[in-house]
Amino acid sequence: MNATVNENCIGCGLCAGTCPEVFHMGDDGLAHGSGIPEGQLEAAQEARDGCPVSAISIEA
């Protein structure tokens, strides 16, 4: 499973704070996603659901 962050990201950092194993803030001030490690799917989904601009998608 992979988490991706699209161009709607406003750089609020909520996802990185909620699930730092999957999301990080880049030098561009925006969030970036990665592969979802085993046991982190629920936290990644929580970050996706909490995103204020719906910029996160999770795909198999």
PDB file of N, CA, C, O and CB in Angstrom:
ATOM      1  N   MET A   1       0.851  -1.177   0.000  1.00  0.00           N
ATOM      2  CA  MET A   1       0.000   0.000   0.000  1.00  0.00           C
ATOM      3  C   MET A   1       0.899   1.244   0.000  1.00  0.00           C
ATOM      4  O   MET A   1       1.964   1.270   0.616  1.00  0.00           O
ATOM      5  CB  MET A   1      -0.969  -0.004   1.234  1.00  0.00           C
ATOM      6  N   ASN A   2       0.431   2.261  -0.708  1.00  0.00           N
ATOM      7  CA  ASN A   2       1.149   3.523  -0.792  1.00  0.00           C
ATOM      8  C   ASN A   2       0.227   4.680  -0.476  1.00  0.00           C
ATOM      9  O   ASN A   2      -0.961   4.655  -0.798  1.00  0.00           O
ATOM     10  CB  ASN A   2       1.765   3.702  -2.174  1.00  0.00           C
ATOM     11  N   ALA A   3       0.788   5.693   0.157  1.00  0.00           N
ATOM     12  CA  ALA A   3       0.068   6.929   0.416  1.00  0.00           C
ATOM     13  C   ALA A   3       0.684   8.008  -0.467  1.00  0.00           C
ATOM     14  O   ALA A   3       1.905   8.152  -0.524  1.00  0.00           O
ATOM     15  CB  ALA A   3       0.124   7.325   1.937  1.00  0.00           C
ATOM     16  N   THR A   4      -0.165   8.759  -1.149  1.00  0.00           N
ATOM     17  CA  THR A   4       0.318   9.859  -1.973  1.00  0.00           C
ATOM     18  C   THR A   4      -0.391  11.143  -1.557  1.00  0.00           C
ATOM     19  O   THR A   4      -1.520  11.126  -1.066  1.00  0.00           O
ATOM     20  CB  THR A   4       0.091   9.566  -3.481  1.00  0.00           C
ATOM     21  N   VAL A   5       0.298  12.242  -1.766  1.00  0.00           N
ATOM     22  CA  VAL A   5      -0.228  13.563  -1.441  1.00  0.00           C
ATOM     23  C   VAL A   5      -0.267  14.348  -2.746  1.00  0.00           C
ATOM     24  O   VAL A   5       0.742  14.459  -3.441  1.00  0.00           O
ATOM     25  CB  VAL A   5       0.647  14.298  -0.340  1.00  0.00           C
ATOM     26  N   ASN A   6      -1.433  14.890  -3.074  1.00  0.00           N
ATOM     27  CA  ASN A   6      -1.560  15.597  -4.349  1.00  0.00           C
ATOM     28  C   ASN A   6      -1.296  17.095  -4.218  1.00  0.00           C
ATOM     29  O   ASN A   6      -0.929  17.585  -3.150  1.00  0.00           O
ATOM     30  CB  ASN A   6      -2.942  15.376  -4.925  1.00  0.00           C
ATOM     31  N   GLU A   7      -1.490  17.810  -5.324  1.00  0.00           N
ATOM     32  CA  GLU A   7      -1.164  19.239  -5.405  1.00  0.00           C
ATOM     33  C   GLU A   7      -2.063  20.130  -4.544  1.00  0.00           C
ATOM     34  O   GLU A   7      -1.810  21.329  -4.429  1.00  0.00           O
ATOM     35  CB  GLU A   7      -1.251  19.690  -6.835  1.00  0.00           C
ATOM     36  N   ASN A   8      -3.108  19.559  -3.940  1.00  0.00           N
ATOM     37  CA  ASN A   8      -3.977  20.345  -3.063  1.00  0.00           C
ATOM     38  C   ASN A   8      -3.343  20.607  -1.696  1.00  0.00           C
ATOM     39  O   ASN A   8      -3.854  21.415  -0.920  1.00  0.00           O
ATOM     40  CB  ASN A   8      -5.306  19.634  -2.881  1.00  0.00           C
ATOM     41  N   CYS A   9      -2.240  19.932  -1.400  1.00  0.00           N
ATOM     42  CA  CYS A   9      -1.599  20.055  -0.087  1.00  0.00           C
ATOM     43  C   CYS A   9      -1.279  21.515   0.230  1.00  0.00           C
ATOM     44  O   CYS A   9      -0.754  22.250  -0.606  1.00  0.00           O
ATOM     45  CB  CYS A   9      -0.315  19.209  -0.035  1.00  0.00           C
ATOM     46  N   ILE A  10      -1.611  21.916   1.466  1.00  0.00           N
ATOM     47  CA  ILE A  10      -1.324  23.285   1.919  1.00  0.00           C
ATOM     48  C   ILE A  10      -0.187  23.314   2.942  1.00  0.00           C
ATOM     49  O   ILE A  10       0.146  24.375   3.470  1.00  0.00           O
ATOM     50  CB  ILE A  10      -2.583  23.917   2.524  1.00  0.00           C
ATOM     51  N   GLY A  11       0.403  22.159   3.218  1.00  0.00           N
ATOM     52  CA  GLY A  11       1.548  22.099   4.116  1.00  0.00           C
ATOM     53  C   GLY A  11       1.227  22.289   5.583  1.00  0.00           C
ATOM     54  O   GLY A  11       2.063  22.793   6.333  1.00  0.00           O
ATOM     55  N   CYS A  12       0.040  21.899   6.013  1.00  0.00           N
ATOM     56  CA  CYS A  12      -0.341  22.105   7.416  1.00  0.00           C
ATOM     57  C   CYS A  12       0.390  21.156   8.371  1.00  0.00           C
ATOM     58  O   CYS A  12       0.518  21.464   9.556  1.00  0.00           O
ATOM     59  CB  CYS A  12      -1.843  21.924   7.574  1.00  0.00           C
ATOM     60  N   GLY A  13       0.872  20.011   7.879  1.00  0.00           N
ATOM     61  CA  GLY A  13       1.636  19.081   8.705  1.00  0.00           C
ATOM     62  C   GLY A  13       0.822  18.107   9.521  1.00  0.00           C
ATOM     63  O   GLY A  13       1.386  17.309  10.270  1.00  0.00           O
ATOM     64  N   LEU A  14      -0.494  18.151   9.396  1.00  0.00           N
ATOM     65  CA  LEU A  14      -1.341  17.248  10.178  1.00  0.00           C
ATOM     66  C   LEU A  14      -1.005  15.786   9.906  1.00  0.00           C
ATOM     67  O   LEU A  14      -0.925  14.986  10.838  1.00  0.00           O
ATOM     68  CB  LEU A  14      -2.813  17.507   9.872  1.00  0.00           C
ATOM     69  N   CYS A  15      -0.810  15.436   8.652  1.00  0.00           N
ATOM     70  CA  CYS A  15      -0.533  14.038   8.310  1.00  0.00           C
ATOM     71  C   CYS A  15       0.797  13.577   8.897  1.00  0.00           C
ATOM     72  O   CYS A  15       0.892  12.472   9.432  1.00  0.00           O
ATOM     73  CB  CYS A  15      -0.525  13.853   6.790  1.00  0.00           C
ATOM     74  N   ALA A  16       1.818  14.417   8.797  1.00  0.00           N
ATOM     75  CA  ALA A  16       3.128  14.065   9.334  1.00  0.00           C
ATOM     76  C   ALA A  16       3.076  13.927  10.856  1.00  0.00           C
ATOM     77  O   ALA A  16       3.788  13.103  11.429  1.00  0.00           O
ATOM     78  CB  ALA A  16       4.170  15.117   8.931  1.00  0.00           C
ATOM     79  N   GLY A  17       2.254  14.714  11.496  1.00  0.00           N
ATOM     80  CA  GLY A  17       2.090  14.608  12.932  1.00  0.00           C
ATOM     81  C   GLY A  17       1.307  13.379  13.346  1.00  0.00           C
ATOM     82  O   GLY A  17       1.573  12.783  14.390  1.00  0.00           O
ATOM     83  N   THR A  18       0.337  13.001  12.522  1.00  0.00           N
ATOM     84  CA  THR A  18      -0.515  11.851  12.811  1.00  0.00           C
ATOM     85  C   THR A  18       0.171  10.530  12.495  1.00  0.00           C
ATOM     86  O   THR A  18       0.024   9.558  13.235  1.00  0.00           O
ATOM     87  CB  THR A  18      -1.805  11.953  12.029  1.00  0.00           C
ATOM     88  N   CYS A  19       0.912  10.494  11.407  1.00  0.00           N
ATOM     89  CA  CYS A  19       1.530   9.242  10.956  1.00  0.00           C
ATOM     90  C   CYS A  19       2.912   9.522  10.356  1.00  0.00           C
ATOM     91  O   CYS A  19       3.078   9.467   9.137  1.00  0.00           O
ATOM     92  CB  CYS A  19       0.621   8.527   9.916  1.00  0.00           C
ATOM     93  N   PRO A  20       3.899   9.819  11.200  1.00  0.00           N
ATOM     94  CA  PRO A  20       5.231  10.152  10.697  1.00  0.00           C
ATOM     95  C   PRO A  20       5.960   8.991  10.022  1.00  0.00           C
ATOM     96  O   PRO A  20       6.953   9.205   9.327  1.00  0.00           O
ATOM     97  CB  PRO A  20       6.065  10.658  11.818  1.00  0.00           C
ATOM     98  N   GLU A  21       5.477   7.773  10.219  1.00  0.00           N
ATOM     99  CA  GLU A  21       6.084   6.625   9.555  1.00  0.00           C
ATOM    100  C   GLU A  21       5.793   6.624   8.057  1.00  0.00           C
ATOM    101  O   GLU A  21       6.494   5.965   7.288  1.00  0.00           O
ATOM    102  CB  GLU A  21       5.583   5.331  10.183  1.00  0.00           C
ATOM    103  N   VAL A  22       4.761   7.360   7.641  1.00  0.00           N
ATOM    104  CA  VAL A  22       4.349   7.375   6.240  1.00  0.00           C
ATOM    105  C   VAL A  22       4.514   8.755   5.598  1.00  0.00           C
ATOM    106  O   VAL A  22       4.877   8.855   4.426  1.00  0.00           O
ATOM    107  CB  VAL A  22       2.904   6.925   6.126  1.00  0.00           C
ATOM    108  N   PHE A  23       4.252   9.806   6.355  1.00  0.00           N
ATOM    109  CA  PHE A  23       4.262  11.167   5.800  1.00  0.00           C
ATOM    110  C   PHE A  23       5.398  11.989   6.384  1.00  0.00           C
ATOM    111  O   PHE A  23       5.718  11.872   7.567  1.00  0.00           O
ATOM    112  CB  PHE A  23       2.925  11.867   6.064  1.00  0.00           C
ATOM    113  N   HIS A  24       6.000  12.814   5.551  1.00  0.00           N
ATOM    114  CA  HIS A  24       7.024  13.743   6.021  1.00  0.00           C
ATOM    115  C   HIS A  24       6.855  15.072   5.293  1.00  0.00           C
ATOM    116  O   HIS A  24       6.304  15.143   4.195  1.00  0.00           O
ATOM    117  CB  HIS A  24       8.456  13.164   5.797  1.00  0.00           C
ATOM    118  N   MET A  25       7.344  16.108   5.939  1.00  0.00           N
ATOM    119  CA  MET A  25       7.305  17.436   5.339  1.00  0.00           C
ATOM    120  C   MET A  25       8.592  17.646   4.559  1.00  0.00           C
ATOM    121  O   MET A  25       9.688  17.476   5.093  1.00  0.00           O
ATOM    122  CB  MET A  25       7.117  18.545   6.421  1.00  0.00           C
ATOM    123  N   GLY A  26       8.450  18.015   3.296  1.00  0.00           N
ATOM    124  CA  GLY A  26       9.615  18.203   2.444  1.00  0.00           C
ATOM    125  C   GLY A  26      10.191  19.599   2.549  1.00  0.00           C
ATOM    126  O   GLY A  26       9.616  20.481   3.187  1.00  0.00           O
ATOM    127  N   ASP A  27      11.333  19.785   1.913  1.00  0.00           N
ATOM    128  CA  ASP A  27      11.982  21.094   1.868  1.00  0.00           C
ATOM    129  C   ASP A  27      11.114  22.136   1.171  1.00  0.00           C
ATOM    130  O   ASP A  27      11.310  23.340   1.341  1.00  0.00           O
ATOM    131  CB  ASP A  27      13.324  20.988   1.161  1.00  0.00           C
ATOM    132  N   ASP A  28      10.150  21.656   0.385  1.00  0.00           N
ATOM    133  CA  ASP A  28       9.231  22.567  -0.310  1.00  0.00           C
ATOM    134  C   ASP A  28       8.087  23.029   0.586  1.00  0.00           C
ATOM    135  O   ASP A  28       7.231  23.800   0.151  1.00  0.00           O
ATOM    136  CB  ASP A  28       8.666  21.891  -1.550  1.00  0.00           C
ATOM    137  N   GLY A  29       8.066  22.559   1.842  1.00  0.00           N
ATOM    138  CA  GLY A  29       7.025  22.953   2.786  1.00  0.00           C
ATOM    139  C   GLY A  29       5.742  22.160   2.656  1.00  0.00           C
ATOM    140  O   GLY A  29       4.757  22.448   3.336  1.00  0.00           O
ATOM    141  N   LEU A  30       5.749  21.162   1.787  1.00  0.00           N
ATOM    142  CA  LEU A  30       4.563  20.348   1.560  1.00  0.00           C
ATOM    143  C   LEU A  30       4.785  18.929   2.075  1.00  0.00           C
ATOM    144  O   LEU A  30       5.920  18.491   2.262  1.00  0.00           O
ATOM    145  CB  LEU A  30       4.201  20.326   0.066  1.00  0.00           C
ATOM    146  N   ALA A  31       3.690  18.227   2.299  1.00  0.00           N
ATOM    147  CA  ALA A  31       3.756  16.845   2.766  1.00  0.00           C
ATOM    148  C   ALA A  31       4.031  15.907   1.603  1.00  0.00           C
ATOM    149  O   ALA A  31       3.650  16.165   0.462  1.00  0.00           O
ATOM    150  CB  ALA A  31       2.453  16.447   3.474  1.00  0.00           C
ATOM    151  N   HIS A  32       4.707  14.809   1.929  1.00  0.00           N
ATOM    152  CA  HIS A  32       4.999  13.771   0.950  1.00  0.00           C
ATOM    153  C   HIS A  32       4.722  12.430   1.607  1.00  0.00           C
ATOM    154  O   HIS A  32       5.040  12.228   2.779  1.00  0.00           O
ATOM    155  CB  HIS A  32       6.478  13.860   0.434  1.00  0.00           C
ATOM    156  N   GLY A  33       4.130  11.514   0.851  1.00  0.00           N
ATOM    157  CA  GLY A  33       3.809  10.193   1.361  1.00  0.00           C
ATOM    158  C   GLY A  33       4.789   9.161   0.864  1.00  0.00           C
ATOM    159  O   GLY A  33       5.664   9.455   0.049  1.00  0.00           O
ATOM    160  N   SER A  34       4.636   7.943   1.362  1.00  0.00           N
ATOM    161  CA  SER A  34       5.514   6.846   0.982  1.00  0.00           C
ATOM    162  C   SER A  34       4.754   5.537   1.147  1.00  0.00           C
ATOM    163  O   SER A  34       3.541   5.525   1.357  1.00  0.00           O
ATOM    164  CB  SER A  34       6.820   6.846   1.832  1.00  0.00           C
ATOM    165  N   GLY A  35       5.482   4.452   1.050  1.00  0.00           N
ATOM    166  CA  GLY A  35       4.886   3.157   1.291  1.00  0.00           C
ATOM    167  C   GLY A  35       4.416   3.060   2.741  1.00  0.00           C
ATOM    168  O   GLY A  35       5.013   3.653   3.640  1.00  0.00           O
ATOM    169  N   ILE A  36       3.359   2.319   2.952  1.00  0.00           N
ATOM    170  CA  ILE A  36       2.785   2.188   4.294  1.00  0.00           C
ATOM    171  C   ILE A  36       3.310   0.896   4.923  1.00  0.00           C
ATOM    172  O   ILE A  36       2.987  -0.196   4.455  1.00  0.00           O
ATOM    173  CB  ILE A  36       1.213   2.192   4.245  1.00  0.00           C
ATOM    174  N   PRO A  37       4.118   1.012   5.982  1.00  0.00           N
ATOM    175  CA  PRO A  37       4.645  -0.179   6.646  1.00  0.00           C
ATOM    176  C   PRO A  37       3.531  -0.989   7.311  1.00  0.00           C
ATOM    177  O   PRO A  37       2.464  -0.470   7.638  1.00  0.00           O
ATOM    178  CB  PRO A  37       5.694   0.218   7.686  1.00  0.00           C
ATOM    179  N   GLU A  38       3.813  -2.256   7.495  1.00  0.00           N
ATOM    180  CA  GLU A  38       2.855  -3.124   8.175  1.00  0.00           C
ATOM    181  C   GLU A  38       2.519  -2.535   9.539  1.00  0.00           C
ATOM    182  O   GLU A  38       3.408  -2.112  10.279  1.00  0.00           O
ATOM    183  CB  GLU A  38       3.417  -4.564   8.322  1.00  0.00           C
ATOM    184  N   GLY A  39       1.242  -2.512   9.861  1.00  0.00           N
ATOM    185  CA  GLY A  39       0.789  -2.002  11.139  1.00  0.00           C
ATOM    186  C   GLY A  39       0.506  -0.507  11.160  1.00  0.00           C
ATOM    187  O   GLY A  39       0.094   0.028  12.189  1.00  0.00           O
ATOM    188  N   GLN A  40       0.720   0.176  10.039  1.00  0.00           N
ATOM    189  CA  GLN A  40       0.527   1.627   9.999  1.00  0.00           C
ATOM    190  C   GLN A  40      -0.658   2.065   9.138  1.00  0.00           C
ATOM    191  O   GLN A  40      -0.900   3.262   8.987  1.00  0.00           O
ATOM    192  CB  GLN A  40       1.776   2.284   9.489  1.00  0.00           C
ATOM    193  N   LEU A  41      -1.394   1.114   8.576  1.00  0.00           N
ATOM    194  CA  LEU A  41      -2.500   1.466   7.697  1.00  0.00           C
ATOM    195  C   LEU A  41      -3.551   2.303   8.412  1.00  0.00           C
ATOM    196  O   LEU A  41      -4.035   3.290   7.857  1.00  0.00           O
ATOM    197  CB  LEU A  41      -3.135   0.214   7.135  1.00  0.00           C
ATOM    198  N   GLU A  42      -3.909   1.927   9.624  1.00  0.00           N
ATOM    199  CA  GLU A  42      -4.937   2.667  10.358  1.00  0.00           C
ATOM    200  C   GLU A  42      -4.509   4.113  10.612  1.00  0.00           C
ATOM    201  O   GLU A  42      -5.317   5.030  10.465  1.00  0.00           O
ATOM    202  CB  GLU A  42      -5.243   1.971  11.688  1.00  0.00           C
ATOM    203  N   ALA A  43      -3.262   4.323  10.986  1.00  0.00           N
ATOM    204  CA  ALA A  43      -2.757   5.679  11.224  1.00  0.00           C
ATOM    205  C   ALA A  43      -2.720   6.474   9.921  1.00  0.00           C
ATOM    206  O   ALA A  43      -3.030   7.665   9.914  1.00  0.00           O
ATOM    207  CB  ALA A  43      -1.350   5.630  11.858  1.00  0.00           C
ATOM    208  N   ALA A  44      -2.343   5.824   8.819  1.00  0.00           N
ATOM    209  CA  ALA A  44      -2.321   6.500   7.521  1.00  0.00           C
ATOM    210  C   ALA A  44      -3.737   6.893   7.100  1.00  0.00           C
ATOM    211  O   ALA A  44      -3.945   7.977   6.555  1.00  0.00           O
ATOM    212  CB  ALA A  44      -1.674   5.595   6.448  1.00  0.00           C
ATOM    213  N   GLN A  45      -4.701   6.024   7.349  1.00  0.00           N
ATOM    214  CA  GLN A  45      -6.092   6.338   7.033  1.00  0.00           C
ATOM    215  C   GLN A  45      -6.602   7.486   7.900  1.00  0.00           C
ATOM    216  O   GLN A  45      -7.369   8.328   7.431  1.00  0.00           O
ATOM    217  CB  GLN A  45      -6.977   5.098   7.223  1.00  0.00           C
ATOM    218  N   GLU A  46      -6.181   7.521   9.154  1.00  0.00           N
ATOM    219  CA  GLU A  46      -6.567   8.616  10.046  1.00  0.00           C
ATOM    220  C   GLU A  46      -6.011   9.946   9.519  1.00  0.00           C
ATOM    221  O   GLU A  46      -6.693  10.970   9.543  1.00  0.00           O
ATOM    222  CB  GLU A  46      -6.058   8.349  11.491  1.00  0.00           C
ATOM    223  N   ALA A  47      -4.773   9.909   9.049  1.00  0.00           N
ATOM    224  CA  ALA A  47      -4.176  11.118   8.460  1.00  0.00           C
ATOM    225  C   ALA A  47      -4.935  11.539   7.201  1.00  0.00           C
ATOM    226  O   ALA A  47      -5.215  12.722   7.010  1.00  0.00           O
ATOM    227  CB  ALA A  47      -2.684  10.878   8.125  1.00  0.00           C
ATOM    228  N   ARG A  48      -5.262  10.583   6.356  1.00  0.00           N
ATOM    229  CA  ARG A  48      -6.030  10.880   5.147  1.00  0.00           C
ATOM    230  C   ARG A  48      -7.375  11.501   5.498  1.00  0.00           C
ATOM    231  O   ARG A  48      -7.773  12.510   4.916  1.00  0.00           O
ATOM    232  CB  ARG A  48      -6.239   9.608   4.314  1.00  0.00           C
ATOM    233  N   ASP A  49      -8.062  10.903   6.441  1.00  0.00           N
ATOM    234  CA  ASP A  49      -9.392  11.379   6.811  1.00  0.00           C
ATOM    235  C   ASP A  49      -9.350  12.750   7.485  1.00  0.00           C
ATOM    236  O   ASP A  49     -10.320  13.506   7.419  1.00  0.00           O
ATOM    237  CB  ASP A  49     -10.061  10.376   7.731  1.00  0.00           C
ATOM    238  N   GLY A  50      -8.225  13.074   8.136  1.00  0.00           N
ATOM    239  CA  GLY A  50      -8.107  14.347   8.821  1.00  0.00           C
ATOM    240  C   GLY A  50      -7.582  15.476   7.949  1.00  0.00           C
ATOM    241  O   GLY A  50      -7.589  16.633   8.367  1.00  0.00           O
ATOM    242  N   CYS A  51      -7.129  15.158   6.750  1.00  0.00           N
ATOM    243  CA  CYS A  51      -6.555  16.181   5.874  1.00  0.00           C
ATOM    244  C   CYS A  51      -7.615  17.235   5.544  1.00  0.00           C
ATOM    245  O   CYS A  51      -8.674  16.896   5.016  1.00  0.00           O
ATOM    246  CB  CYS A  51      -5.998  15.541   4.570  1.00  0.00           C
ATOM    247  N   PRO A  52      -7.344  18.513   5.849  1.00  0.00           N
ATOM    248  CA  PRO A  52      -8.360  19.555   5.649  1.00  0.00           C
ATOM    249  C   PRO A  52      -8.662  19.870   4.190  1.00  0.00           C
ATOM    250  O   PRO A  52      -9.676  20.501   3.890  1.00  0.00           O
ATOM    251  CB  PRO A  52      -7.926  20.805   6.329  1.00  0.00           C
ATOM    252  N   VAL A  53      -7.787  19.435   3.276  1.00  0.00           N
ATOM    253  CA  VAL A  53      -8.018  19.714   1.851  1.00  0.00           C
ATOM    254  C   VAL A  53      -8.131  18.427   1.026  1.00  0.00           C
ATOM    255  O   VAL A  53      -8.075  18.471  -0.202  1.00  0.00           O
ATOM    256  CB  VAL A  53      -6.885  20.585   1.296  1.00  0.00           C
ATOM    257  N   SER A  54      -8.291  17.290   1.696  1.00  0.00           N
ATOM    258  CA  SER A  54      -8.451  15.987   1.030  1.00  0.00           C
ATOM    259  C   SER A  54      -7.363  15.736  -0.010  1.00  0.00           C
ATOM    260  O   SER A  54      -7.651  15.332  -1.137  1.00  0.00           O
ATOM    261  CB  SER A  54      -9.823  15.902   0.366  1.00  0.00           C
ATOM    262  N   ALA A  55      -6.116  15.978   0.377  1.00  0.00           N
ATOM    263  CA  ALA A  55      -4.996  15.837  -0.555  1.00  0.00           C
ATOM    264  C   ALA A  55      -4.357  14.457  -0.536  1.00  0.00           C
ATOM    265  O   ALA A  55      -3.451  14.191  -1.325  1.00  0.00           O
ATOM    266  CB  ALA A  55      -3.953  16.863  -0.246  1.00  0.00           C
ATOM    267  N   ILE A  56      -4.809  13.571   0.350  1.00  0.00           N
ATOM    268  CA  ILE A  56      -4.158  12.272   0.529  1.00  0.00           C
ATOM    269  C   ILE A  56      -4.994  11.154  -0.063  1.00  0.00           C
ATOM    270  O   ILE A  56      -6.210  11.098   0.126  1.00  0.00           O
ATOM    271  CB  ILE A  56      -3.900  12.001   2.007  1.00  0.00           C
ATOM    272  N   SER A  57      -4.319  10.258  -0.788  1.00  0.00           N
ATOM    273  CA  SER A  57      -4.984   9.044  -1.255  1.00  0.00           C
ATOM    274  C   SER A  57      -4.128   7.844  -0.861  1.00  0.00           C
ATOM    275  O   SER A  57      -2.902   7.926  -0.777  1.00  0.00           O
ATOM    276  CB  SER A  57      -5.220   9.083  -2.806  1.00  0.00           C
ATOM    277  N   ILE A  58      -4.808   6.739  -0.625  1.00  0.00           N
ATOM    278  CA  ILE A  58      -4.137   5.494  -0.261  1.00  0.00           C
ATOM    279  C   ILE A  58      -4.540   4.452  -1.297  1.00  0.00           C
ATOM    280  O   ILE A  58      -5.723   4.228  -1.555  1.00  0.00           O
ATOM    281  CB  ILE A  58      -4.511   5.032   1.205  1.00  0.00           C
ATOM    282  N   GLU A  59      -3.521   3.819  -1.885  1.00  0.00           N
ATOM    283  CA  GLU A  59      -3.762   2.847  -2.955  1.00  0.00           C
ATOM    284  C   GLU A  59      -2.987   1.571  -2.688  1.00  0.00           C
ATOM    285  O   GLU A  59      -1.920   1.579  -2.075  1.00  0.00           O
ATOM    286  CB  GLU A  59      -3.372   3.430  -4.325  1.00  0.00           C
ATOM    287  N   ALA A  60      -3.553   0.481  -3.164  1.00  0.00           N
ATOM    288  CA  ALA A  60      -2.898  -0.821  -3.011  1.00  0.00           C
ATOM    289  C   ALA A  60      -1.725  -0.956  -3.952  1.00  0.00           C
ATOM    290  O   ALA A  60      -1.056  -1.989  -3.960  1.00  0.00           O
ATOM    291  CB  ALA A  60      -3.885  -1.952  -3.254  1.00  0.00           C
TER     292      ALA A  60
END
